[in-house]
mmCIF file with all atom_site columns, C-alpha atoms in Angstrom:
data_model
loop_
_atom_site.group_PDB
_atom_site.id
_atom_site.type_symbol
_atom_site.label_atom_id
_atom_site.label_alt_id
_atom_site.label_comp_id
_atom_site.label_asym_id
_atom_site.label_entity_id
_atom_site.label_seq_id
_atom_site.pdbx_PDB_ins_code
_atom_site.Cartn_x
_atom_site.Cartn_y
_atom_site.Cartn_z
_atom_site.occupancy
_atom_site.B_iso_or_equiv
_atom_site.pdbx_formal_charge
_atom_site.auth_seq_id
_atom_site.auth_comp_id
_atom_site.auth_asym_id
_atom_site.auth_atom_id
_atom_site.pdbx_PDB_model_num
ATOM 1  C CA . UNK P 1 1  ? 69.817 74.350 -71.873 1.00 0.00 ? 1  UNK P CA 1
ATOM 2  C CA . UNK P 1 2  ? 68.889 75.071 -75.572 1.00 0.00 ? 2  UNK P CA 1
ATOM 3  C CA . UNK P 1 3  ? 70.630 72.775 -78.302 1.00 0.00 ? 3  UNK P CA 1
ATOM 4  C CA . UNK P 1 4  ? 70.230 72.974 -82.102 1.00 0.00 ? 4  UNK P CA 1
ATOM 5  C CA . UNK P 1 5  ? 68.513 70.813 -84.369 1.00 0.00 ? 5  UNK P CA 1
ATOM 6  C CA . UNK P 1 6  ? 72.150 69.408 -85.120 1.00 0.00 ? 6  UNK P CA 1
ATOM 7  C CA . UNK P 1 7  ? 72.864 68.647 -81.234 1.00 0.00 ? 7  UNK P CA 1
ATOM 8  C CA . UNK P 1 8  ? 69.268 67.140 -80.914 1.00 0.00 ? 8  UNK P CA 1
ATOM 9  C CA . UNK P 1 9  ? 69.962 64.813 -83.871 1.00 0.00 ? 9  UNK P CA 1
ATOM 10 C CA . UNK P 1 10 ? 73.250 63.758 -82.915 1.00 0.00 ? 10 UNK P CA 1
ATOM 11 C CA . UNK P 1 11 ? 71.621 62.636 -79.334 1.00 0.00 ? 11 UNK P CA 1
ATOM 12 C CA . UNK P 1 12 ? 68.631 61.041 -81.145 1.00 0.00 ? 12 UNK P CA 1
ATOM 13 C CA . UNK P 1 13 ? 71.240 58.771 -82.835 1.00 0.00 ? 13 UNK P CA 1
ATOM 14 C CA . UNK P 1 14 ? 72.984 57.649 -79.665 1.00 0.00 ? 14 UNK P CA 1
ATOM 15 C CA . UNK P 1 15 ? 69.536 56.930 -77.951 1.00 0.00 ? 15 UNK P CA 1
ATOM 16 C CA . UNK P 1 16 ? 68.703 54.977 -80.955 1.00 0.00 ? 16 UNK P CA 1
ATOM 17 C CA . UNK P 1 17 ? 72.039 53.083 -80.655 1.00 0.00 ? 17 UNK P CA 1
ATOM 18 C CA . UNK P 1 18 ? 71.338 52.105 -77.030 1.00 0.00 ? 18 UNK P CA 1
ATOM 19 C CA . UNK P 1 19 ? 67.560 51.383 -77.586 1.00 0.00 ? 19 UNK P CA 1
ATOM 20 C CA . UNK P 1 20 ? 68.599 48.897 -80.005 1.00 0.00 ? 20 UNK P CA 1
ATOM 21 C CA . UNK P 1 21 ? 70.794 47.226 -78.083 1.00 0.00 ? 21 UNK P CA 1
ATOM 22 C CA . UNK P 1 22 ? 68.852 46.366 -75.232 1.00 0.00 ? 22 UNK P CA 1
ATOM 23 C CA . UNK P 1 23 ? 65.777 45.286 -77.378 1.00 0.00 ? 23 UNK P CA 1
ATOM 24 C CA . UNK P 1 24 ? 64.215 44.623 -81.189 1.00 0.00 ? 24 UNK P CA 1
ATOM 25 C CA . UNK P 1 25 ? 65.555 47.380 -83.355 1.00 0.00 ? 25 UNK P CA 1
ATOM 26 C CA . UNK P 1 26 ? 63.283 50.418 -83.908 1.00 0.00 ? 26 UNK P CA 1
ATOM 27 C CA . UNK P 1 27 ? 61.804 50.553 -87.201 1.00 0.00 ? 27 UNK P CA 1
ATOM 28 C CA . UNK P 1 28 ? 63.095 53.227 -89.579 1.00 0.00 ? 28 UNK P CA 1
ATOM 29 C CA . UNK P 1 29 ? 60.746 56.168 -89.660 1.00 0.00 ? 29 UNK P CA 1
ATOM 30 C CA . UNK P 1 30 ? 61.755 57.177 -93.320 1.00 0.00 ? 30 UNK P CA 1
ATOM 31 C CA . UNK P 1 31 ? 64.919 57.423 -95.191 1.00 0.00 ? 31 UNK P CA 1
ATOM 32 C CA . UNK P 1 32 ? 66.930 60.164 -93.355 1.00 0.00 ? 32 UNK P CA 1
ATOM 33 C CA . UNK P 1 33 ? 64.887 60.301 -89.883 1.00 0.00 ? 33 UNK P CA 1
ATOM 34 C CA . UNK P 1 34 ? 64.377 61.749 -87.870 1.00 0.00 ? 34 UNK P CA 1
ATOM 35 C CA . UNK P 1 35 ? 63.867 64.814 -90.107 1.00 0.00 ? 35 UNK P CA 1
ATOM 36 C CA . UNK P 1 36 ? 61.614 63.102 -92.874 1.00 0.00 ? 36 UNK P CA 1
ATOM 37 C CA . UNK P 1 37 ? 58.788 61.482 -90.354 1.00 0.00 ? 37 UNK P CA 1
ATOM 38 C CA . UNK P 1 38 ? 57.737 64.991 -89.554 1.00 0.00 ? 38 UNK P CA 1
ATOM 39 C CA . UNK P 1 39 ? 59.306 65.106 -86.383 1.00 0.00 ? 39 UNK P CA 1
ATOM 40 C CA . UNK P 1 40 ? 61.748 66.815 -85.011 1.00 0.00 ? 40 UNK P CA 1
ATOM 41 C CA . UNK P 1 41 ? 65.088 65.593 -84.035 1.00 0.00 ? 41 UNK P CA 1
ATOM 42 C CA . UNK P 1 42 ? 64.135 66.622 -80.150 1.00 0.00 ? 42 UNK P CA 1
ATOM 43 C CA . UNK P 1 43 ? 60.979 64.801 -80.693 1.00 0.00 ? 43 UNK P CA 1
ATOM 44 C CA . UNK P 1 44 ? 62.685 61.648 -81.204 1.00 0.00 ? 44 UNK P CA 1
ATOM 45 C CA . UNK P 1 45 ? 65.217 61.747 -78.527 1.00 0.00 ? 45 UNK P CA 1
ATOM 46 C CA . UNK P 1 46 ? 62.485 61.734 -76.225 1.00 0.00 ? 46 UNK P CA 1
ATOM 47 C CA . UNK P 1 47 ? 60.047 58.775 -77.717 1.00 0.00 ? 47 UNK P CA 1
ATOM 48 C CA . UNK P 1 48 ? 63.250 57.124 -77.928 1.00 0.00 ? 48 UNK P CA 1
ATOM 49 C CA . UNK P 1 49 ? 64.772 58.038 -74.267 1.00 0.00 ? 49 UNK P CA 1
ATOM 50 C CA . UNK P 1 50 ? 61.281 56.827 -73.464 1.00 0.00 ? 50 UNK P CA 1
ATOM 51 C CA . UNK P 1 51 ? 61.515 53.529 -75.015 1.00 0.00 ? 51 UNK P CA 1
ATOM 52 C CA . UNK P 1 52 ? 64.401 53.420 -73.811 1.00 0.00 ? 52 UNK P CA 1
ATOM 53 C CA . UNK P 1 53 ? 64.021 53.299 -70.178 1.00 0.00 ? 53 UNK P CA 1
ATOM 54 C CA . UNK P 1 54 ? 61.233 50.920 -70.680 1.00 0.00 ? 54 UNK P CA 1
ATOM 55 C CA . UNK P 1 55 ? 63.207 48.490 -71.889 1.00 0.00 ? 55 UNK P CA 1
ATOM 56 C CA . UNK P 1 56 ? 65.526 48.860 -68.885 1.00 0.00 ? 56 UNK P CA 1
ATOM 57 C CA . UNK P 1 57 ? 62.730 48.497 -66.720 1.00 0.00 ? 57 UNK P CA 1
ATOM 58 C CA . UNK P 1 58 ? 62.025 45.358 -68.213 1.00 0.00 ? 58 UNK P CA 1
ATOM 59 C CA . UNK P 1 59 ? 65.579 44.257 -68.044 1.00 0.00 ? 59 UNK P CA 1
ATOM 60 C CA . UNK P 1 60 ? 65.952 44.676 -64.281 1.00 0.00 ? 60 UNK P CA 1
ATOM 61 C CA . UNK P 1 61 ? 62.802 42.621 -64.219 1.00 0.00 ? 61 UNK P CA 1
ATOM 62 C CA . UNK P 1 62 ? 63.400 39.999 -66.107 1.00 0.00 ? 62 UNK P CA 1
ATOM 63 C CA . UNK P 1 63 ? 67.013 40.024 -65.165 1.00 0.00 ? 63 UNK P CA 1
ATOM 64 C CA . UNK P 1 64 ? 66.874 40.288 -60.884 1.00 0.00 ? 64 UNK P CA 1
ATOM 65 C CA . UNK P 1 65 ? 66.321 36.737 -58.889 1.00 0.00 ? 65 UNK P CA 1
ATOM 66 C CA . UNK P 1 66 ? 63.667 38.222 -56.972 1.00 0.00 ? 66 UNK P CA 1
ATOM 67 C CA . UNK P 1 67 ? 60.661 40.172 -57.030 1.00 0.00 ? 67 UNK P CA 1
ATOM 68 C CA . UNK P 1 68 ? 62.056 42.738 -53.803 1.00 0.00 ? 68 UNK P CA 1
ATOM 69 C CA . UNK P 1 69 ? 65.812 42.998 -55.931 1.00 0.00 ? 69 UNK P CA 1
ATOM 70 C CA . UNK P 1 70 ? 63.979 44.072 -59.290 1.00 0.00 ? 70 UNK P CA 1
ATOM 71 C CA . UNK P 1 71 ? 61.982 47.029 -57.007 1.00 0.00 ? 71 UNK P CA 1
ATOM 72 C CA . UNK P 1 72 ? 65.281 48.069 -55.666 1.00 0.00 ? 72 UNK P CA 1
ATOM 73 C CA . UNK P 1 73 ? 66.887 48.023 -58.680 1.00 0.00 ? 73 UNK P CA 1
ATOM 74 C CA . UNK P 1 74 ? 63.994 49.742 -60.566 1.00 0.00 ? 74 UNK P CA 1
ATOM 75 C CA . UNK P 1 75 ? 63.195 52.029 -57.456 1.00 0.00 ? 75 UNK P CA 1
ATOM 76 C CA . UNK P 1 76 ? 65.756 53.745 -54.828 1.00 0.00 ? 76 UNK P CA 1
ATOM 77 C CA . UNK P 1 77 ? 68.471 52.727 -56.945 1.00 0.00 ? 77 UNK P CA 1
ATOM 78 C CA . UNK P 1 78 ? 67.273 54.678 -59.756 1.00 0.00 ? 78 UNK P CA 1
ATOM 79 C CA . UNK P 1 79 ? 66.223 57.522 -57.925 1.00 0.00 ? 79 UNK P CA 1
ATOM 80 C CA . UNK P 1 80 ? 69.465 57.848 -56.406 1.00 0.00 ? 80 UNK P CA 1
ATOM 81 C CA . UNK P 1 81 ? 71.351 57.069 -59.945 1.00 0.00 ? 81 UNK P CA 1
ATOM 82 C CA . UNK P 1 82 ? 68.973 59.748 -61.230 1.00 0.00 ? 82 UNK P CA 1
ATOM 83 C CA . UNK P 1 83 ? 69.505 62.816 -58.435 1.00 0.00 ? 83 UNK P CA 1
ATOM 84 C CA . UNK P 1 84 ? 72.903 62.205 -58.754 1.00 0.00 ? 84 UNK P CA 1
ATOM 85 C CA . UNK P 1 85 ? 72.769 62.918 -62.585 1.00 0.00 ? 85 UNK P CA 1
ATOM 86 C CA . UNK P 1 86 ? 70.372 65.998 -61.721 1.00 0.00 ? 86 UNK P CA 1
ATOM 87 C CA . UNK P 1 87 ? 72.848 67.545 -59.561 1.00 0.00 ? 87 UNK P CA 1
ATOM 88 C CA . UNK P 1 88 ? 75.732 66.809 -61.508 1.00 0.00 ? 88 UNK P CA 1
ATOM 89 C CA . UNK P 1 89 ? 73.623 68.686 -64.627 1.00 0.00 ? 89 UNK P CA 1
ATOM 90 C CA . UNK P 1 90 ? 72.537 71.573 -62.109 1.00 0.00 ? 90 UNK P CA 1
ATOM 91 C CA . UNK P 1 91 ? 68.909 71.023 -63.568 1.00 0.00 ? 91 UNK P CA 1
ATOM 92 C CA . UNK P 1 92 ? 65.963 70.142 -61.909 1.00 0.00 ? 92 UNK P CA 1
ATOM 93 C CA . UNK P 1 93 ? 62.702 68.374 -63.876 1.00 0.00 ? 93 UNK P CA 1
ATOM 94 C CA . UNK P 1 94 ? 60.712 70.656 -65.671 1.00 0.00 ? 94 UNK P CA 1
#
């Protein structure tokens, strides 16, 4: 699926959102990021998608009761959370 730079930037912002959320705010790149950091609006939803599942990791293990919950949680749970959104996008990894 292609998107433009405007699509890409309007997803960058929601992954931002959610990052910051679940975590310490991400610093500002420079007034009007993503555009003025040199990156591209693409670029950033994926350090920040990236950042973003981290700190989810972290959640589940900081947030399950037990060591065996947290690698369910963070393991065939999330496998089978994430084929179901593969199939429902009819795309496969690259």
């Amino acid at each position: 699926m292609s998107r433009t730079d405007e699509e890409w930037a309007h997803i960058a912002r929601y992954v931002r959102h959610a990052v910051n959320k679940v975590g310490p705010e991400l610093p500002l790149c420079l007034p009007g990021e993503p555009q003025e950091c040199g990156q591209s609006a693409q670029q950033h939803v994926l350090l920040w998608a990236a950042d973003l599942k981290a700190r989810a990791h972290h959640l589940i293990e900081e947030s399950a009761p037990s060591r065996d919950e947290a690698t369910y949680y963070a393991g065939p749970l999330y496998k089978d959370k994430l084929s179901v959104l593969r199939d429902s996008s009819g795309r496969q990894p690259a």
